[in-house]
Structures are given as C-alpha cells and as structure tokens.
C-alpha cells in the first residue's frame, strides 16, 4: 500500500499540470489579496458590511475567519483548481494505461483505490494548509483593516471547511472513477465549484419549505452549500450538522469508489 501511495505522490510531483495549477493558485492568492485591500482599505468605500442572509452574520471587519471565507469559500478559484487537479490525478491511470498493469497486480483493488485516494487527499491537504496560511499572512501584513480577533472561530472554521473540502474532492474522485474519463468529473466538479448546484439547492429548499411548512433549510444538507456557507461562529448545532453532512458524503463517495474498483473489467 505504501509503495502505491509513493508512486502516486511521485507521479503528482512530476506532472506538468501540477505546477501549472500551483502557478495559477499563486496568482489567485495575490488577486484575492488585492480584492481585500480594495474592499477594506479603500477610503472611498468606507466601512464594508457584508451580510450573509442565511446565517444572519454581519461582517464589518476583516478577522482571520473572514479572510478564510474570502480565500477558500467565497472565491471559486481555489475550489475550481482543486477540482481540476483531482480529476487529472484520478484519471491519469486510465489515460496513460497504467490501470491495466496496476489493477491486474491485486486480486482485490481496494488497496489500490484507497492508496490513490490517500495520495490525492495528501496533495489537497498540503495545498489547503499552504494556501490558507499564506492568504492569512499576506492579509495580516498588507491589509490595514485586518483585526487579530476571533481565533477560535477561525480554528473551528478551518477544520470544518477542510473536512467539507476533502468530502467534495472524494466525490470528484468517485465521479471520475465512475466515468473513467476526465469529462464527467470535470463537468460535475466545475458545476459544484461555480455554485450552479448551490443555486438549484437553495431554490429546491425554498420550495420544500413552502410546501411542507417546515422550519428547516434543506440546503444545509447538501455538501456544496454546507461548504460555501459555513463559518466558525454559526454555533455548535450548525457545526455538528456540517461535520456529519461532510462525513456522510465522504463515506458514501469512498464506498462507491471502492465498489467500482472491484468490478473485473478495466476499460482504458
């Protein structure tokens, strides 16, 4: 298992696409920083107040948790690039024909799939940590409106958003494995990343609430909506619900990926 993991990590480190995506991430880091400077330090705009209607949260100053929201959740750039990397990483076995050799080495392919998924999660984790901390550091150093406060909210949000991100990546991993083609995973992943599904989910949740007259936001139970709307100050109930939603989607996607791997036919 460890050798398969090392093989996938080596493959990711040598791929040109990895460095292209890292370069775009580097550019987006400074573009988002420029957006924060314009929004919070521009004297013509005054005090910025961003209201998140679903949670009732009013953002009137740039705290670490708000920085994290801007860099990871509000900006779709990071999620789109992570999706593209995940699709390329997952599909490379089939594109290059490696699957014919590696899949035939094991009677059960579950070890192969889990090692590959673990390598993908390792890459995404590294990018998440570096990108988040780099954005936080640059914002603290360059944005005058930055306030060093509410670090507890930041820590909780950092963990919960990370869990949702890994769950989303695992879903892309499963969809790409299902189609054995970059097209399916890329289309679904970009639709999720761009917020297209979120709009549909909000409309569906509103229709459901109107028909049933239940005081429940059904959109909270869709992974992409939970990812984009969560913040550390939402409270214990919302935090536990978001963690459970992420874990359920993660378990289902990983289980389906393993189930697909046990099929005897390998088409490349």
XYZ file of C-alpha atoms in Angstrom:
268
model
C 0.000 0.000 0.000
C 2.764 2.459 0.899
C 4.559 1.795 -2.378
C 1.391 2.549 -4.345
C 0.964 5.733 -2.317
C 4.551 6.751 -3.085
C 4.022 6.015 -6.768
C 1.047 8.367 -6.947
C 2.849 11.092 -4.979
C 5.839 10.806 -7.309
C 3.535 10.991 -10.325
C 1.891 14.149 -8.962
C 5.276 15.757 -8.263
C 6.454 15.175 -11.846
C 3.267 16.183 -13.675
C 3.365 19.482 -15.575
C -0.298 20.072 -14.733
C 0.580 20.177 -11.021
C 2.914 23.123 -11.492
C 0.541 24.915 -13.851
C -2.206 24.711 -11.228
C 0.218 25.836 -8.496
C 1.181 28.824 -10.634
C -2.443 29.826 -11.115
C -3.045 29.403 -7.373
C -0.095 31.697 -6.680
C -1.577 34.366 -8.958
C -5.043 33.990 -7.428
C -3.514 34.443 -3.971
C -2.449 37.977 -4.838
C -5.605 38.753 -6.804
C -7.698 37.923 -3.743
C -5.344 39.998 -1.599
C -5.899 42.926 -3.971
C -9.650 42.431 -3.661
C -9.409 42.563 0.135
C -7.308 45.736 0.007
C -9.822 47.397 -2.324
C -12.814 46.256 -0.258
C -11.491 47.040 3.212
C -8.815 49.726 2.793
C -10.283 51.857 0.002
C -11.258 55.153 1.685
C -13.900 55.838 -0.995
C -15.846 52.766 0.032
C -15.694 53.299 3.779
C -16.617 50.513 6.136
C -17.596 47.342 4.336
C -20.518 45.355 5.679
C -21.197 42.011 4.045
C -24.373 40.366 5.240
C -24.816 36.624 4.949
C -28.597 36.379 4.872
C -28.843 32.676 5.618
C -26.948 32.916 8.889
C -27.643 36.497 9.884
C -23.891 37.108 10.170
C -22.736 40.661 9.604
C -19.100 41.072 8.619
C -17.897 44.605 9.417
C -14.181 43.939 9.888
C -11.538 41.684 8.469
C -10.897 38.924 11.020
C -8.999 35.664 10.327
C -12.267 33.757 9.778
C -13.407 36.331 7.199
C -10.039 36.058 5.416
C -10.518 32.293 5.255
C -14.003 32.806 3.844
C -12.641 35.043 1.082
C -9.734 32.825 0.081
C -11.322 29.368 0.300
C -15.102 29.647 0.110
C -16.256 32.908 -1.479
C -13.676 32.799 -4.265
C -14.411 29.868 -6.552
C -10.874 29.906 -7.966
C -9.397 27.633 -5.320
C -12.191 25.060 -5.487
C -12.179 25.007 -9.304
C -8.408 24.452 -9.403
C -8.642 21.737 -6.760
C -11.365 20.065 -8.822
C -9.272 20.188 -11.989
C -6.270 18.726 -10.181
C -8.411 15.972 -8.627
C -9.852 14.964 -11.999
C -6.450 14.895 -13.706
C -4.902 12.988 -10.800
C -7.709 10.428 -10.632
C -7.952 9.846 -14.354
C -4.229 9.621 -15.132
C -4.189 5.832 -14.566
C -6.747 5.330 -17.303
C -5.392 7.997 -19.674
C -1.838 6.627 -19.600
C -2.892 2.970 -19.452
C -1.351 2.352 -16.017
C -4.586 0.788 -14.781
C -4.129 -2.272 -16.987
C -0.914 -3.111 -15.140
C -1.598 -1.912 -11.600
C -5.151 -3.247 -11.374
C -4.047 -6.684 -12.520
C -1.439 -6.915 -9.736
C -4.049 -7.310 -6.979
C -6.949 -9.688 -6.604
C -8.742 -7.029 -4.567
C -8.315 -3.493 -5.842
C -9.422 -1.804 -2.636
C -5.836 -1.214 -1.521
C -5.094 0.426 -4.856
C -8.084 2.728 -4.670
C -7.507 3.673 -1.042
C -3.797 4.404 -1.659
C -4.659 6.562 -4.634
C -7.342 8.418 -2.678
C -4.944 8.919 0.232
C -2.325 10.405 -2.114
C -4.947 12.774 -3.534
C -6.036 13.828 -0.042
C -2.396 14.435 0.916
C -1.910 16.761 -2.061
C -5.146 18.649 -1.362
C -4.313 18.929 2.346
C -0.904 20.427 1.582
C -2.417 22.960 -0.816
C -5.173 23.851 1.659
C -2.762 24.486 4.530
C -0.248 26.471 2.479
C -2.861 28.494 0.590
C -4.895 29.281 3.731
C -1.915 30.321 5.841
C -0.307 32.277 3.003
C -3.539 34.194 2.477
C -3.881 34.843 6.191
C -0.271 36.012 6.500
C -0.466 38.324 3.484
C -3.757 39.778 4.688
C -2.383 40.412 8.172
C 0.703 42.095 6.704
C -0.877 44.101 3.882
C -4.479 44.946 4.811
C -4.752 47.713 7.384
C -8.320 46.727 8.291
C -7.191 43.282 9.474
C -8.087 42.611 13.103
C -6.390 39.848 15.079
C -9.511 38.555 16.808
C -11.890 35.585 16.986
C -9.168 32.991 16.516
C -11.461 30.333 17.984
C -13.945 30.863 15.144
C -11.070 30.672 12.673
C -9.775 27.381 14.093
C -13.222 25.740 14.044
C -13.961 27.031 10.556
C -10.548 25.905 9.299
C -11.209 22.311 10.410
C -14.861 22.056 9.304
C -14.251 23.644 5.890
C -11.280 21.318 5.398
C -13.476 18.306 6.126
C -16.073 19.530 3.619
C -13.342 20.113 1.044
C -11.982 16.572 1.401
C -15.521 15.237 1.069
C -16.040 17.254 -2.129
C -12.724 16.013 -3.522
C -13.729 12.437 -2.727
C -16.980 12.931 -4.638
C -14.991 14.164 -7.651
C -12.709 11.145 -7.204
C -15.723 8.817 -7.335
C -17.382 10.525 -10.311
C -14.143 10.483 -12.317
C -13.608 6.809 -11.464
C -17.184 6.076 -12.490
C -16.830 7.556 -15.972
C -13.110 6.663 -16.335
C -12.860 9.925 -18.246
C -11.991 13.498 -17.252
C -15.163 14.837 -18.899
C -17.673 13.626 -16.302
C -15.640 14.592 -13.244
C -14.615 17.941 -14.749
C -18.157 18.987 -15.661
C -19.698 17.948 -12.332
C -16.776 19.364 -10.350
C -16.869 22.747 -12.080
C -20.659 22.967 -11.708
C -20.192 22.379 -7.971
C -17.272 24.815 -7.750
C -19.053 27.583 -9.646
C -22.062 27.452 -7.317
C -24.508 26.314 -10.007
C -25.769 23.419 -7.915
C -25.967 25.681 -4.856
C -28.489 27.933 -6.572
C -30.614 24.919 -7.525
C -30.398 23.579 -3.971
C -31.483 26.901 -2.449
C -34.467 27.067 -4.814
C -35.374 23.450 -4.029
C -35.049 24.093 -0.279
C -37.321 27.127 -0.542
C -39.922 25.148 -2.482
C -39.727 22.294 0.027
C -40.205 24.676 2.979
C -43.192 26.325 1.301
C -44.906 23.024 0.518
C -44.255 21.307 3.855
C -44.393 24.426 6.075
C -41.427 23.017 7.996
C -38.908 25.343 9.611
C -35.916 23.634 8.041
C -33.378 24.707 5.448
C -32.942 21.598 3.324
C -29.950 23.212 1.557
C -27.912 22.756 4.749
C -27.810 19.041 3.978
C -26.218 19.457 0.550
C -22.436 19.264 0.771
C -21.514 22.109 -1.568
C -23.941 24.516 0.110
C -22.653 23.487 3.543
C -19.087 24.082 2.360
C -19.733 27.545 0.934
C -21.986 28.853 3.702
C -20.256 27.594 6.853
C -18.326 29.845 9.213
C -16.915 29.239 12.672
C -19.395 31.444 14.543
C -22.520 29.581 13.388
C -22.794 27.702 16.664
C -22.481 24.156 17.944
C -25.595 22.749 16.263
C -24.643 24.048 12.821
C -21.055 22.872 13.289
C -22.080 19.333 14.246
C -24.589 19.201 11.378
C -21.978 20.325 8.847
C -19.425 17.799 10.121
C -21.993 14.978 9.888
C -23.015 16.026 6.377
C -19.361 16.047 5.281
C -18.673 12.643 6.856
C -21.769 11.030 5.292
C -20.910 12.281 1.795
C -17.283 11.270 2.288
C -18.208 7.747 3.390
C -20.672 7.268 0.535
C -18.294 8.543 -2.159
C -15.349 6.491 -0.910
C -17.502 3.365 -0.573
C -18.801 3.764 -4.129
C -15.233 4.279 -5.393
C -14.158 1.018 -3.743
C -17.234 -0.756 -5.115
C -16.372 0.393 -8.644
C -12.788 -0.799 -8.258
C -13.930 -4.363 -7.541
C -15.520 -4.642 -10.955
C -13.430 -7.066 -13.014
C -13.490 -5.033 -16.210
C -10.937 -2.252 -16.580
C -11.561 -0.130 -19.640
C -8.818 2.326 -20.533
